[in-house]
Amino acid sequence: AQSVTQLGSHVSVSEGALVLLRCNYSSSVPPYLFWYVQYPNQGLQLLLKYTSAATLVKGINGFEAEFKKSETSFHLTKPSAHMSDAAEYFCAVSDRWSGGGADGLTFGKGTHLIIQP
Amino acid sequence: NAGVTQTPKFRILKIGQSMTLQCTQDMNHNYMYWYRQDPGMGLKLIYYSVGAGITDKGEVPNGYNVSRSTTEDFPLRLELAAPSQTSVYFCASSRTVNTGELFFGEGSRLTVL
């Protein structure tokens, strides 16, 4: 079964600094990969997703992620952090070969992003 | 367009009580899910459904039951509540699988004392 590992349960950056949230997946074949964001007391919403040959994926709010098969990684980045980016971020994986994938996504444990003024 | 609506948002139960968390979506999605979220543990799938009348267990189904009589509704039933079921519960729906986006409700925070 596929899984994802998010390195760092908490990441703190200064406003205006680069944001880098790490995600590594474990799968025998390239899966579909997702980043979700959860603001306080809200549900999760999709930031971006990788489902095709385009390895650099751009999402909402200036975030992007690069799929690197050789490193089994899908790290999330943003060039300049804003205070409004403070939230919980989840990496998730779906096995495209699992005969439908109707059982949803497998989520990582999450990374709490803290923005220092 | 309301999306996915969950009720109640908060609930406190005593050990042994039962309750139902309601979930409804107005996007005509076939696929619906119940997850629980515990601090530092991410989201774990409880049950899912691929359409009206069809449900299946996820990773952590013990202590829960679901039904799917209509496309819109996917209630989660807790029987004989236990402290281990203290969690935040999220309902989600999707139009497609694998490449599809999950749309989440705002969550239901349950405390069992």
PDB file of C-alpha atoms in Angstrom:
ATOM      1  CA  ALA A   1       0.000   0.000   0.000  1.00  0.00           C
ATOM      2  CA  GLN A   2       1.154   3.516  -0.707  1.00  0.00           C
ATOM      3  CA  SER A   3       2.093   5.943   2.029  1.00  0.00           C
ATOM      4  CA  VAL A   4       3.457   9.464   2.454  1.00  0.00           C
ATOM      5  CA  THR A   5       5.908  10.857   4.983  1.00  0.00           C
ATOM      6  CA  GLN A   6       5.987  14.526   5.846  1.00  0.00           C
ATOM      7  CA  LEU A   7       9.258  15.629   7.401  1.00  0.00           C
ATOM      8  CA  GLY A   8       8.747  18.046  10.256  1.00  0.00           C
ATOM      9  CA  SER A   9       5.516  18.336  12.210  1.00  0.00           C
ATOM     10  CA  HIS A  10       6.172  22.081  12.610  1.00  0.00           C
ATOM     11  CA  VAL A  11       7.961  24.480  10.274  1.00  0.00           C
ATOM     12  CA  SER A  12       8.588  28.105  11.167  1.00  0.00           C
ATOM     13  CA  VAL A  13       9.616  30.754   8.632  1.00  0.00           C
ATOM     14  CA  SER A  14       9.774  34.537   8.630  1.00  0.00           C
ATOM     15  CA  GLU A  15       7.318  36.565   6.612  1.00  0.00           C
ATOM     16  CA  GLY A  16       8.774  37.020   3.126  1.00  0.00           C
ATOM     17  CA  ALA A  17      11.035  33.979   3.385  1.00  0.00           C
ATOM     18  CA  LEU A  18      10.938  30.813   1.304  1.00  0.00           C
ATOM     19  CA  VAL A  19       8.485  28.155   2.390  1.00  0.00           C
ATOM     20  CA  LEU A  20       9.575  24.523   1.919  1.00  0.00           C
ATOM     21  CA  LEU A  21       7.400  21.662   3.185  1.00  0.00           C
ATOM     22  CA  ARG A  22       8.721  18.181   2.540  1.00  0.00           C
ATOM     23  CA  CYS A  23       6.801  15.118   1.406  1.00  0.00           C
ATOM     24  CA  ASN A  24       8.133  11.718   0.349  1.00  0.00           C
ATOM     25  CA  TYR A  25       5.952   8.941  -0.977  1.00  0.00           C
ATOM     26  CA  SER A  26       6.300   5.207  -0.909  1.00  0.00           C
ATOM     27  CA  SER A  27       4.855   3.421  -3.892  1.00  0.00           C
ATOM     28  CA  SER A  28       6.073   0.852  -6.377  1.00  0.00           C
ATOM     29  CA  VAL A  29       4.733   2.946  -9.235  1.00  0.00           C
ATOM     30  CA  PRO A  30       4.312   6.715  -9.549  1.00  0.00           C
ATOM     31  CA  PRO A  31       1.086   7.627  -7.799  1.00  0.00           C
ATOM     32  CA  TYR A  32      -1.138  10.649  -7.964  1.00  0.00           C
ATOM     33  CA  LEU A  33      -0.057  13.207  -5.347  1.00  0.00           C
ATOM     34  CA  PHE A  34      -1.851  16.058  -3.655  1.00  0.00           C
ATOM     35  CA  TRP A  35      -1.253  18.901  -1.211  1.00  0.00           C
ATOM     36  CA  TYR A  36      -4.142  20.072   0.932  1.00  0.00           C
ATOM     37  CA  VAL A  37      -4.296  23.022   3.330  1.00  0.00           C
ATOM     38  CA  GLN A  38      -6.368  23.295   6.499  1.00  0.00           C
ATOM     39  CA  TYR A  39      -6.968  26.668   8.105  1.00  0.00           C
ATOM     40  CA  PRO A  40      -7.996  26.746  11.785  1.00  0.00           C
ATOM     41  CA  ASN A  41     -11.423  25.257  12.465  1.00  0.00           C
ATOM     42  CA  GLN A  42     -12.017  24.511   8.798  1.00  0.00           C
ATOM     43  CA  GLY A  43     -12.030  21.509   6.512  1.00  0.00           C
ATOM     44  CA  LEU A  44      -9.239  20.693   4.083  1.00  0.00           C
ATOM     45  CA  GLN A  45      -9.045  22.303   0.666  1.00  0.00           C
ATOM     46  CA  LEU A  46      -6.952  21.326  -2.319  1.00  0.00           C
ATOM     47  CA  LEU A  47      -3.807  23.375  -2.999  1.00  0.00           C
ATOM     48  CA  LEU A  48      -2.508  21.431  -5.989  1.00  0.00           C
ATOM     49  CA  LYS A  49      -2.262  17.975  -7.484  1.00  0.00           C
ATOM     50  CA  TYR A  50       0.118  15.945  -9.644  1.00  0.00           C
ATOM     51  CA  THR A  51      -1.609  13.541 -12.017  1.00  0.00           C
ATOM     52  CA  SER A  52       0.335  13.797 -15.291  1.00  0.00           C
ATOM     53  CA  ALA A  53       3.711  14.152 -16.939  1.00  0.00           C
ATOM     54  CA  ALA A  54       4.064  17.811 -15.917  1.00  0.00           C
ATOM     55  CA  THR A  55       6.407  17.462 -12.969  1.00  0.00           C
ATOM     56  CA  LEU A  56       6.171  21.076 -11.777  1.00  0.00           C
ATOM     57  CA  VAL A  57       2.679  21.782 -10.571  1.00  0.00           C
ATOM     58  CA  LYS A  58       1.352  25.226  -9.725  1.00  0.00           C
ATOM     59  CA  GLY A  59      -1.465  25.665  -7.252  1.00  0.00           C
ATOM     60  CA  ILE A  60      -3.442  28.343  -5.525  1.00  0.00           C
ATOM     61  CA  ASN A  61      -2.042  31.168  -3.380  1.00  0.00           C
ATOM     62  CA  GLY A  62       1.378  31.077  -5.082  1.00  0.00           C
ATOM     63  CA  PHE A  63       2.287  27.531  -4.019  1.00  0.00           C
ATOM     64  CA  GLU A  64       3.936  25.006  -6.292  1.00  0.00           C
ATOM     65  CA  ALA A  65       5.325  21.488  -5.989  1.00  0.00           C
ATOM     66  CA  GLU A  66       7.752  19.433  -8.019  1.00  0.00           C
ATOM     67  CA  PHE A  67       7.365  15.707  -8.554  1.00  0.00           C
ATOM     68  CA  LYS A  68      10.771  13.995  -8.485  1.00  0.00           C
ATOM     69  CA  LYS A  69      10.528  10.304  -9.265  1.00  0.00           C
ATOM     70  CA  SER A  70      14.211   9.625  -8.548  1.00  0.00           C
ATOM     71  CA  GLU A  71      13.817  11.033  -5.039  1.00  0.00           C
ATOM     72  CA  THR A  72      10.206   9.837  -4.515  1.00  0.00           C
ATOM     73  CA  SER A  73       9.444  13.363  -3.379  1.00  0.00           C
ATOM     74  CA  PHE A  74       6.747  15.984  -3.853  1.00  0.00           C
ATOM     75  CA  HIS A  75       7.913  18.992  -1.834  1.00  0.00           C
ATOM     76  CA  LEU A  76       5.725  22.093  -1.542  1.00  0.00           C
ATOM     77  CA  THR A  77       7.280  25.541  -1.962  1.00  0.00           C
ATOM     78  CA  LYS A  78       6.348  29.197  -2.003  1.00  0.00           C
ATOM     79  CA  PRO A  79       8.925  31.916  -2.736  1.00  0.00           C
ATOM     80  CA  SER A  80       7.651  34.434  -0.181  1.00  0.00           C
ATOM     81  CA  ALA A  81       5.611  33.565   2.898  1.00  0.00           C
ATOM     82  CA  HIS A  82       2.626  35.654   3.971  1.00  0.00           C
ATOM     83  CA  MET A  83       1.041  35.725   7.391  1.00  0.00           C
ATOM     84  CA  SER A  84      -2.118  34.292   5.822  1.00  0.00           C
ATOM     85  CA  ASP A  85      -0.191  31.096   4.904  1.00  0.00           C
ATOM     86  CA  ALA A  86      -0.177  29.976   8.532  1.00  0.00           C
ATOM     87  CA  ALA A  87      -2.075  26.683   8.490  1.00  0.00           C
ATOM     88  CA  GLU A  88      -1.752  22.900   8.552  1.00  0.00           C
ATOM     89  CA  TYR A  89      -0.564  21.324   5.303  1.00  0.00           C
ATOM     90  CA  PHE A  90      -1.174  17.722   4.309  1.00  0.00           C
ATOM     91  CA  CYS A  91       0.452  15.680   1.591  1.00  0.00           C
ATOM     92  CA  ALA A  92      -1.715  12.871   0.204  1.00  0.00           C
ATOM     93  CA  VAL A  93      -1.384  10.031  -2.272  1.00  0.00           C
ATOM     94  CA  SER A  94      -3.732   8.013  -4.439  1.00  0.00           C
ATOM     95  CA  ASP A  95      -2.669   4.809  -6.130  1.00  0.00           C
ATOM     96  CA  ARG A  96      -3.593   5.228  -9.799  1.00  0.00           C
ATOM     97  CA  TRP A  97      -3.223   1.508 -10.327  1.00  0.00           C
ATOM     98  CA  SER A  98      -5.455   0.331  -7.485  1.00  0.00           C
ATOM     99  CA  GLY A  99      -8.422  -0.590  -9.620  1.00  0.00           C
ATOM    100  CA  GLY A 100     -10.423   2.517  -9.130  1.00  0.00           C
ATOM    101  CA  GLY A 101      -8.991   4.134  -6.030  1.00  0.00           C
ATOM    102  CA  ALA A 102     -12.501   4.560  -4.660  1.00  0.00           C
ATOM    103  CA  ASP A 103     -11.160   4.340  -1.122  1.00  0.00           C
ATOM    104  CA  GLY A 104      -9.973   7.902  -1.234  1.00  0.00           C
ATOM    105  CA  LEU A 105      -6.578   9.304  -0.391  1.00  0.00           C
ATOM    106  CA  THR A 106      -3.882   8.318   2.082  1.00  0.00           C
ATOM    107  CA  PHE A 107      -2.787  11.379   4.035  1.00  0.00           C
ATOM    108  CA  GLY A 108       0.453  12.254   5.731  1.00  0.00           C
ATOM    109  CA  LYS A 109       0.483  13.379   9.359  1.00  0.00           C
ATOM    110  CA  GLY A 110       0.573  17.042   8.451  1.00  0.00           C
ATOM    111  CA  THR A 111       2.974  19.950   8.864  1.00  0.00           C
ATOM    112  CA  HIS A 112       2.002  23.009  10.846  1.00  0.00           C
ATOM    113  CA  LEU A 113       3.378  26.107   9.133  1.00  0.00           C
ATOM    114  CA  ILE A 114       4.138  29.036  11.439  1.00  0.00           C
ATOM    115  CA  ILE A 115       4.861  32.466   9.974  1.00  0.00           C
ATOM    116  CA  GLN A 116       6.987  34.787  12.107  1.00  0.00           C
ATOM    117  CA  PRO A 117       6.378  38.524  11.608  1.00  0.00           C
TER     118      PRO A 117
ATOM    119  CA  ASN B   1     -23.870  26.054  -3.606  1.00  0.00           C
ATOM    120  CA  ALA B   2     -23.322  24.805  -0.026  1.00  0.00           C
ATOM    121  CA  GLY B   3     -20.888  21.968  -0.880  1.00  0.00           C
ATOM    122  CA  VAL B   4     -20.501  19.481   1.974  1.00  0.00           C
ATOM    123  CA  THR B   5     -22.451  20.235   5.149  1.00  0.00           C
ATOM    124  CA  GLN B   6     -21.831  18.490   8.458  1.00  0.00           C
ATOM    125  CA  THR B   7     -23.883  18.642  11.639  1.00  0.00           C
ATOM    126  CA  PRO B   8     -23.404  19.041  14.528  1.00  0.00           C
ATOM    127  CA  LYS B   9     -20.172  21.065  14.681  1.00  0.00           C
ATOM    128  CA  PHE B  10     -19.593  20.195  18.330  1.00  0.00           C
ATOM    129  CA  ARG B  11     -20.914  17.459  20.584  1.00  0.00           C
ATOM    130  CA  ILE B  12     -20.075  16.038  23.987  1.00  0.00           C
ATOM    131  CA  LEU B  13     -21.111  12.455  24.686  1.00  0.00           C
ATOM    132  CA  LYS B  14     -20.965  10.286  27.743  1.00  0.00           C
ATOM    133  CA  ILE B  15     -19.366   6.861  27.519  1.00  0.00           C
ATOM    134  CA  GLY B  16     -21.868   4.356  26.141  1.00  0.00           C
ATOM    135  CA  GLN B  17     -24.111   6.891  24.440  1.00  0.00           C
ATOM    136  CA  SER B  18     -24.846   6.764  20.725  1.00  0.00           C
ATOM    137  CA  MET B  19     -25.191   9.465  18.125  1.00  0.00           C
ATOM    138  CA  THR B  20     -25.247  10.143  14.417  1.00  0.00           C
ATOM    139  CA  LEU B  21     -23.073  12.656  12.588  1.00  0.00           C
ATOM    140  CA  GLN B  22     -24.913  13.994   9.580  1.00  0.00           C
ATOM    141  CA  CYS B  23     -23.310  14.732   6.218  1.00  0.00           C
ATOM    142  CA  THR B  24     -24.983  15.992   3.086  1.00  0.00           C
ATOM    143  CA  GLN B  25     -23.583  17.237  -0.219  1.00  0.00           C
ATOM    144  CA  ASP B  26     -25.319  19.099  -3.022  1.00  0.00           C
ATOM    145  CA  MET B  27     -22.783  18.471  -5.797  1.00  0.00           C
ATOM    146  CA  ASN B  28     -24.265  15.144  -6.973  1.00  0.00           C
ATOM    147  CA  HIS B  29     -21.003  13.366  -6.161  1.00  0.00           C
ATOM    148  CA  ASN B  30     -21.067   9.585  -6.135  1.00  0.00           C
ATOM    149  CA  TYR B  31     -18.074   9.126  -3.843  1.00  0.00           C
ATOM    150  CA  MET B  32     -18.312  10.045  -0.179  1.00  0.00           C
ATOM    151  CA  TYR B  33     -15.952   9.507   2.747  1.00  0.00           C
ATOM    152  CA  TRP B  34     -15.701   9.781   6.503  1.00  0.00           C
ATOM    153  CA  TYR B  35     -12.313  10.564   8.036  1.00  0.00           C
ATOM    154  CA  ARG B  36     -11.235  11.146  11.594  1.00  0.00           C
ATOM    155  CA  GLN B  37      -8.434  13.539  12.451  1.00  0.00           C
ATOM    156  CA  ASP B  38      -6.376  13.173  15.604  1.00  0.00           C
ATOM    157  CA  PRO B  39      -3.532  15.554  16.570  1.00  0.00           C
ATOM    158  CA  GLY B  40      -0.283  14.634  14.860  1.00  0.00           C
ATOM    159  CA  MET B  41      -1.845  11.634  13.132  1.00  0.00           C
ATOM    160  CA  GLY B  42      -3.249  13.080   9.933  1.00  0.00           C
ATOM    161  CA  LEU B  43      -6.559  11.779   8.617  1.00  0.00           C
ATOM    162  CA  LYS B  44      -7.672   8.165   8.843  1.00  0.00           C
ATOM    163  CA  LEU B  45     -10.434   6.761   6.626  1.00  0.00           C
ATOM    164  CA  ILE B  46     -13.366   5.277   8.556  1.00  0.00           C
ATOM    165  CA  TYR B  47     -15.851   4.355   5.830  1.00  0.00           C
ATOM    166  CA  TYR B  48     -16.475   5.261   2.235  1.00  0.00           C
ATOM    167  CA  SER B  49     -19.228   4.910  -0.347  1.00  0.00           C
ATOM    168  CA  VAL B  50     -19.117   4.733  -4.140  1.00  0.00           C
ATOM    169  CA  GLY B  51     -22.805   5.406  -4.573  1.00  0.00           C
ATOM    170  CA  ALA B  52     -26.244   5.057  -3.031  1.00  0.00           C
ATOM    171  CA  GLY B  53     -26.637   1.681  -1.371  1.00  0.00           C
ATOM    172  CA  ILE B  54     -22.902   0.832  -1.467  1.00  0.00           C
ATOM    173  CA  THR B  55     -20.544   1.310   1.460  1.00  0.00           C
ATOM    174  CA  ASP B  56     -17.232  -0.195   2.505  1.00  0.00           C
ATOM    175  CA  LYS B  57     -14.834  -0.120   5.435  1.00  0.00           C
ATOM    176  CA  GLY B  58     -11.778   2.050   5.538  1.00  0.00           C
ATOM    177  CA  GLU B  59      -8.732   1.827   7.762  1.00  0.00           C
ATOM    178  CA  VAL B  60     -10.434   2.394  11.163  1.00  0.00           C
ATOM    179  CA  PRO B  61     -14.094   1.248  10.987  1.00  0.00           C
ATOM    180  CA  ASN B  62     -14.483  -0.341  14.433  1.00  0.00           C
ATOM    181  CA  GLY B  63     -17.161   1.314  16.547  1.00  0.00           C
ATOM    182  CA  TYR B  64     -18.816   3.043  13.596  1.00  0.00           C
ATOM    183  CA  ASN B  65     -21.526   2.340  11.054  1.00  0.00           C
ATOM    184  CA  VAL B  66     -22.693   4.127   7.940  1.00  0.00           C
ATOM    185  CA  SER B  67     -25.532   4.055   5.470  1.00  0.00           C
ATOM    186  CA  ARG B  68     -26.049   5.620   2.058  1.00  0.00           C
ATOM    187  CA  SER B  69     -29.718   5.622   1.110  1.00  0.00           C
ATOM    188  CA  THR B  70     -29.413   8.646  -1.190  1.00  0.00           C
ATOM    189  CA  THR B  71     -26.648  10.236  -3.263  1.00  0.00           C
ATOM    190  CA  GLU B  72     -26.727  13.342  -1.049  1.00  0.00           C
ATOM    191  CA  ASP B  73     -26.555  11.887   2.459  1.00  0.00           C
ATOM    192  CA  PHE B  74     -23.906   9.814   4.220  1.00  0.00           C
ATOM    193  CA  PRO B  75     -24.505   9.682   7.990  1.00  0.00           C
ATOM    194  CA  LEU B  76     -21.973   8.194  10.407  1.00  0.00           C
ATOM    195  CA  ARG B  77     -23.328   6.333  13.408  1.00  0.00           C
ATOM    196  CA  LEU B  78     -21.379   5.908  16.646  1.00  0.00           C
ATOM    197  CA  GLU B  79     -22.664   3.100  18.842  1.00  0.00           C
ATOM    198  CA  LEU B  80     -21.585   2.840  22.481  1.00  0.00           C
ATOM    199  CA  ALA B  81     -19.255   5.827  22.436  1.00  0.00           C
ATOM    200  CA  ALA B  82     -15.786   5.364  23.951  1.00  0.00           C
ATOM    201  CA  PRO B  83     -13.108   7.943  24.904  1.00  0.00           C
ATOM    202  CA  SER B  84     -10.984   6.647  21.995  1.00  0.00           C
ATOM    203  CA  GLN B  85     -13.594   8.096  19.649  1.00  0.00           C
ATOM    204  CA  THR B  86     -12.851  11.635  20.815  1.00  0.00           C
ATOM    205  CA  SER B  87     -11.728  13.237  17.570  1.00  0.00           C
ATOM    206  CA  VAL B  88     -12.596  15.632  14.778  1.00  0.00           C
ATOM    207  CA  TYR B  89     -14.634  13.965  12.057  1.00  0.00           C
ATOM    208  CA  PHE B  90     -14.613  15.108   8.445  1.00  0.00           C
ATOM    209  CA  CYS B  91     -16.992  14.142   5.707  1.00  0.00           C
ATOM    210  CA  ALA B  92     -15.800  14.533   2.124  1.00  0.00           C
ATOM    211  CA  SER B  93     -17.114  13.897  -1.363  1.00  0.00           C
ATOM    212  CA  SER B  94     -15.610  13.494  -4.795  1.00  0.00           C
ATOM    213  CA  ARG B  95     -16.868  13.414  -8.359  1.00  0.00           C
ATOM    214  CA  THR B  96     -14.160  11.047  -9.571  1.00  0.00           C
ATOM    215  CA  VAL B  97     -11.588   8.740  -8.055  1.00  0.00           C
ATOM    216  CA  ASN B  98      -7.773   8.887  -8.145  1.00  0.00           C
ATOM    217  CA  THR B  99      -7.421  12.178  -9.967  1.00  0.00           C
ATOM    218  CA  GLY B 100     -10.431  13.703  -8.329  1.00  0.00           C
ATOM    219  CA  GLU B 101     -10.451  16.445  -5.743  1.00  0.00           C
ATOM    220  CA  LEU B 102     -11.990  15.759  -2.343  1.00  0.00           C
ATOM    221  CA  PHE B 103     -14.394  18.413  -1.063  1.00  0.00           C
ATOM    222  CA  PHE B 104     -14.471  18.533   2.722  1.00  0.00           C
ATOM    223  CA  GLY B 105     -17.025  19.673   5.232  1.00  0.00           C
ATOM    224  CA  GLU B 106     -15.984  21.916   8.115  1.00  0.00           C
ATOM    225  CA  GLY B 107     -15.756  19.053  10.572  1.00  0.00           C
ATOM    226  CA  SER B 108     -17.559  17.800  13.660  1.00  0.00           C
ATOM    227  CA  ARG B 109     -15.661  17.908  16.945  1.00  0.00           C
ATOM    228  CA  LEU B 110     -16.726  15.060  19.226  1.00  0.00           C
ATOM    229  CA  THR B 111     -15.680  14.616  22.839  1.00  0.00           C
ATOM    230  CA  VAL B 112     -16.493  11.444  24.757  1.00  0.00           C
ATOM    231  CA  LEU B 113     -16.258  11.745  28.545  1.00  0.00           C
TER     232      LEU B 113
END
